């Protein structure tokens, strides 16, 4: 979606199967067109409306820094891992069954092994309101747009960058959700 109203480049990187709210695209365009020094705005597949500015976007500005555009993901981590799983021998339903539900807290037997004094220290240092919130977040990847996704490479633009014969794990983990 090139931008013909100014010299700012605006694009959304997502395939047609990804549903993105119109309000998020509008926020992306408005931000790119109305902030001084803005040269590029890119919406990613997790683009969604934020408080005035979209979440799941990257902005490039010249001569200015806009702290509000950093967003809630500051401090989050994103990693790609190659697994030992062979892509041609792996099926999504079997993986889903093997992994189970990763959206909930740690099972009680794992929570029982946690050092409660250390956990209390984490609560005080992080500014989390209470221990129960932290306990519910332990073992998760955080809230909001954080995810763990098993992927198979369809197209490789740089030979040798990844092994197309392997399944890869992409993780976007949270800092604010304390995952």
mmCIF file of C-alpha atoms in Angstrom:
data_model
loop_
_atom_site.group_PDB
_atom_site.id
_atom_site.type_symbol
_atom_site.label_atom_id
_atom_site.label_comp_id
_atom_site.label_asym_id
_atom_site.label_seq_id
_atom_site.Cartn_x
_atom_site.Cartn_y
_atom_site.Cartn_z
ATOM 1 C CA UNK A 1 0.000 0.000 0.000
ATOM 2 C CA UNK A 2 2.330 2.747 -1.155
ATOM 3 C CA UNK A 3 1.672 6.279 0.020
ATOM 4 C CA UNK A 4 1.053 8.809 -2.737
ATOM 5 C CA UNK A 5 0.191 11.738 -0.439
ATOM 6 C CA UNK A 6 3.768 12.315 0.770
ATOM 7 C CA UNK A 7 7.259 10.910 0.457
ATOM 8 C CA UNK A 8 6.690 8.576 3.414
ATOM 9 C CA UNK A 9 6.801 4.878 2.559
ATOM 10 C CA UNK A 10 3.889 2.946 4.113
ATOM 11 C CA UNK A 11 3.496 -0.812 3.819
ATOM 12 C CA UNK A 12 1.761 -3.661 5.645
ATOM 13 C CA UNK A 13 3.653 -6.955 5.572
ATOM 14 C CA UNK A 14 1.042 -9.689 5.936
ATOM 15 C CA UNK A 15 -0.462 -12.211 3.587
ATOM 16 C CA UNK A 16 -4.096 -11.973 2.530
ATOM 17 C CA UNK A 17 -5.107 -14.608 5.073
ATOM 18 C CA UNK A 18 -4.146 -12.366 8.023
ATOM 19 C CA UNK A 19 -7.053 -10.317 9.353
ATOM 20 C CA UNK A 20 -5.982 -6.809 10.343
ATOM 21 C CA UNK A 21 -8.418 -4.264 11.734
ATOM 22 C CA UNK A 22 -9.107 -1.243 9.550
ATOM 23 C CA UNK A 23 -8.523 0.999 12.593
ATOM 24 C CA UNK A 24 -4.942 -0.301 12.858
ATOM 25 C CA UNK A 25 -4.211 0.452 9.202
ATOM 26 C CA UNK A 26 -5.747 3.914 9.633
ATOM 27 C CA UNK A 27 -3.544 4.559 12.683
ATOM 28 C CA UNK A 28 -0.477 3.424 10.711
ATOM 29 C CA UNK A 29 -1.278 5.813 7.856
ATOM 30 C CA UNK A 30 -2.198 8.733 10.125
ATOM 31 C CA UNK A 31 0.979 8.344 12.178
ATOM 32 C CA UNK A 32 3.174 8.128 9.083
ATOM 33 C CA UNK A 33 1.585 11.154 7.425
ATOM 34 C CA UNK A 34 1.227 13.460 10.423
ATOM 35 C CA UNK A 35 4.476 13.164 12.391
ATOM 36 C CA UNK A 36 7.345 15.387 11.268
ATOM 37 C CA UNK A 37 10.405 13.601 9.920
ATOM 38 C CA UNK A 38 8.598 10.324 9.281
ATOM 39 C CA UNK A 39 10.111 8.454 6.306
ATOM 40 C CA UNK A 40 8.694 4.938 6.616
ATOM 41 C CA UNK A 41 5.983 3.051 8.462
ATOM 42 C CA UNK A 42 5.650 -0.715 8.316
ATOM 43 C CA UNK A 43 2.795 -2.754 9.725
ATOM 44 C CA UNK A 44 3.634 -6.346 10.670
ATOM 45 C CA UNK A 45 1.233 -9.336 10.747
ATOM 46 C CA UNK A 46 0.340 -8.615 14.408
ATOM 47 C CA UNK A 47 -0.686 -5.005 13.609
ATOM 48 C CA UNK A 48 -3.562 -3.891 15.816
ATOM 49 C CA UNK A 49 -4.950 -0.594 17.130
ATOM 50 C CA UNK A 50 -3.208 1.021 20.070
ATOM 51 C CA UNK A 51 -3.825 4.137 22.126
ATOM 52 C CA UNK A 52 -3.414 6.646 19.324
ATOM 53 C CA UNK A 53 -0.649 4.735 17.530
ATOM 54 C CA UNK A 54 -0.743 1.169 16.197
ATOM 55 C CA UNK A 55 0.915 -1.758 17.948
ATOM 56 C CA UNK A 56 2.868 -4.180 15.784
ATOM 57 C CA UNK A 57 4.430 -1.503 13.587
ATOM 58 C CA UNK A 58 7.916 -0.145 12.949
ATOM 59 C CA UNK A 59 8.564 3.514 12.151
ATOM 60 C CA UNK A 60 11.611 5.265 10.711
ATOM 61 C CA UNK A 61 11.972 8.981 11.312
ATOM 62 C CA UNK A 62 14.754 11.438 10.523
ATOM 63 C CA UNK A 63 15.823 14.101 13.007
ATOM 64 C CA UNK A 64 13.231 13.100 15.617
ATOM 65 C CA UNK A 65 12.569 10.348 18.098
ATOM 66 C CA UNK A 66 8.992 9.570 19.133
ATOM 67 C CA UNK A 67 8.967 7.665 22.453
ATOM 68 C CA UNK A 68 5.246 6.908 22.137
ATOM 69 C CA UNK A 69 5.981 4.815 19.043
ATOM 70 C CA UNK A 70 8.250 2.461 20.988
ATOM 71 C CA UNK A 71 5.150 1.009 22.589
ATOM 72 C CA UNK A 72 4.567 -1.675 25.163
ATOM 73 C CA UNK A 73 6.853 -4.210 23.523
ATOM 74 C CA UNK A 74 10.033 -2.509 24.690
ATOM 75 C CA UNK A 75 12.036 -5.140 26.508
ATOM 76 C CA UNK A 76 10.323 -8.031 24.765
ATOM 77 C CA UNK A 77 12.361 -10.688 23.098
ATOM 78 C CA UNK A 78 12.061 -12.229 19.672
ATOM 79 C CA UNK A 79 14.007 -15.322 18.628
ATOM 80 C CA UNK A 80 14.019 -17.961 15.923
ATOM 81 C CA UNK A 81 15.246 -21.440 16.781
ATOM 82 C CA UNK A 82 15.900 -24.374 14.479
ATOM 83 C CA UNK A 83 14.507 -27.636 15.874
ATOM 84 C CA UNK A 84 15.518 -31.213 15.163
ATOM 85 C CA UNK A 85 12.031 -31.907 13.753
ATOM 86 C CA UNK A 86 12.010 -32.851 10.075
ATOM 87 C CA UNK A 87 9.511 -30.688 8.170
ATOM 88 C CA UNK A 88 8.331 -33.536 5.927
ATOM 89 C CA UNK A 89 7.670 -35.838 8.917
ATOM 90 C CA UNK A 90 5.821 -33.305 11.070
ATOM 91 C CA UNK A 91 2.119 -32.444 11.058
ATOM 92 C CA UNK A 92 0.468 -29.463 12.749
ATOM 93 C CA UNK A 93 -2.265 -31.515 14.511
ATOM 94 C CA UNK A 94 0.316 -33.899 16.019
ATOM 95 C CA UNK A 95 2.465 -30.994 17.217
ATOM 96 C CA UNK A 96 -0.538 -29.245 18.739
ATOM 97 C CA UNK A 97 -1.483 -32.397 20.637
ATOM 98 C CA UNK A 98 2.099 -32.915 21.860
ATOM 99 C CA UNK A 99 2.584 -29.316 23.022
ATOM 100 C CA UNK A 100 -0.794 -28.957 24.698
ATOM 101 C CA UNK A 101 -1.974 -25.641 26.160
ATOM 102 C CA UNK A 102 0.828 -23.120 26.664
ATOM 103 C CA UNK A 103 -1.556 -20.246 27.435
ATOM 104 C CA UNK A 104 -2.027 -21.080 31.100
ATOM 105 C CA UNK A 105 0.199 -20.857 34.146
ATOM 106 C CA UNK A 106 2.720 -23.472 35.200
ATOM 107 C CA UNK A 107 1.270 -26.692 36.621
ATOM 108 C CA UNK A 108 1.090 -26.744 40.421
ATOM 109 C CA UNK A 109 3.888 -29.318 40.760
ATOM 110 C CA UNK A 110 6.270 -26.913 38.991
ATOM 111 C CA UNK A 111 5.034 -23.931 41.001
ATOM 112 C CA UNK A 112 5.728 -25.907 44.195
ATOM 113 C CA UNK A 113 9.397 -26.063 43.175
ATOM 114 C CA UNK A 114 9.679 -22.250 42.909
ATOM 115 C CA UNK A 115 11.686 -20.438 45.597
ATOM 116 C CA UNK A 116 9.009 -18.168 47.121
ATOM 117 C CA UNK A 117 11.539 -15.718 48.596
ATOM 118 C CA UNK A 118 13.070 -15.229 45.169
ATOM 119 C CA UNK A 119 9.582 -14.802 43.707
ATOM 120 C CA UNK A 120 8.750 -12.128 46.306
ATOM 121 C CA UNK A 121 11.964 -10.299 45.349
ATOM 122 C CA UNK A 122 10.907 -10.398 41.667
ATOM 123 C CA UNK A 123 7.481 -8.984 42.615
ATOM 124 C CA UNK A 124 9.066 -6.063 44.470
ATOM 125 C CA UNK A 125 11.674 -5.349 41.768
ATOM 126 C CA UNK A 126 9.219 -5.526 38.861
ATOM 127 C CA UNK A 127 6.501 -3.332 40.312
ATOM 128 C CA UNK A 128 3.881 -6.062 39.843
ATOM 129 C CA UNK A 129 0.895 -5.397 42.061
ATOM 130 C CA UNK A 130 0.778 -8.816 43.702
ATOM 131 C CA UNK A 131 2.298 -12.262 43.898
ATOM 132 C CA UNK A 132 -0.824 -13.967 42.482
ATOM 133 C CA UNK A 133 -0.441 -12.059 39.189
ATOM 134 C CA UNK A 134 3.179 -13.147 38.894
ATOM 135 C CA UNK A 135 2.350 -16.764 39.711
ATOM 136 C CA UNK A 136 -0.296 -16.776 36.966
ATOM 137 C CA UNK A 137 2.281 -15.420 34.484
ATOM 138 C CA UNK A 138 5.111 -17.832 35.269
ATOM 139 C CA UNK A 139 5.795 -20.217 32.401
ATOM 140 C CA UNK A 140 3.784 -18.216 29.872
ATOM 141 C CA UNK A 141 5.158 -16.088 27.060
ATOM 142 C CA UNK A 142 3.358 -12.997 28.344
ATOM 143 C CA UNK A 143 0.155 -11.288 27.344
ATOM 144 C CA UNK A 144 -1.058 -9.327 24.359
ATOM 145 C CA UNK A 145 0.539 -10.073 21.008
ATOM 146 C CA UNK A 146 3.193 -12.473 22.321
ATOM 147 C CA UNK A 147 3.359 -15.882 20.694
ATOM 148 C CA UNK A 148 5.270 -19.094 20.142
ATOM 149 C CA UNK A 149 4.849 -20.549 16.677
ATOM 150 C CA UNK A 150 6.277 -23.584 14.911
ATOM 151 C CA UNK A 151 7.082 -22.726 11.299
ATOM 152 C CA UNK A 152 8.225 -24.364 8.089
ATOM 153 C CA UNK A 153 10.123 -22.297 5.522
ATOM 154 C CA UNK A 154 8.297 -21.937 2.185
ATOM 155 C CA UNK A 155 10.636 -19.526 0.422
ATOM 156 C CA UNK A 156 14.281 -18.839 1.172
ATOM 157 C CA UNK A 157 15.721 -15.565 -0.131
ATOM 158 C CA UNK A 158 19.289 -16.203 1.037
ATOM 159 C CA UNK A 159 20.772 -19.664 0.494
ATOM 160 C CA UNK A 160 21.881 -21.258 3.737
ATOM 161 C CA UNK A 161 20.115 -18.746 6.005
ATOM 162 C CA UNK A 162 17.822 -21.472 7.352
ATOM 163 C CA UNK A 163 17.440 -25.202 6.886
ATOM 164 C CA UNK A 164 14.290 -25.722 4.802
ATOM 165 C CA UNK A 165 14.179 -29.356 5.905
ATOM 166 C CA UNK A 166 13.650 -28.426 9.578
ATOM 167 C CA UNK A 167 10.765 -27.028 11.605
ATOM 168 C CA UNK A 168 11.625 -23.691 13.271
ATOM 169 C CA UNK A 169 10.288 -22.132 16.458
ATOM 170 C CA UNK A 170 9.567 -18.377 16.426
ATOM 171 C CA UNK A 171 9.032 -16.840 19.874
ATOM 172 C CA UNK A 172 7.955 -13.296 20.746
ATOM 173 C CA UNK A 173 8.025 -13.251 24.534
ATOM 174 C CA UNK A 174 6.756 -10.602 26.852
ATOM 175 C CA UNK A 175 8.363 -8.388 29.397
ATOM 176 C CA UNK A 176 5.311 -6.468 30.576
ATOM 177 C CA UNK A 177 3.218 -9.652 30.900
ATOM 178 C CA UNK A 178 6.135 -11.137 32.857
ATOM 179 C CA UNK A 179 6.197 -14.257 30.728
#
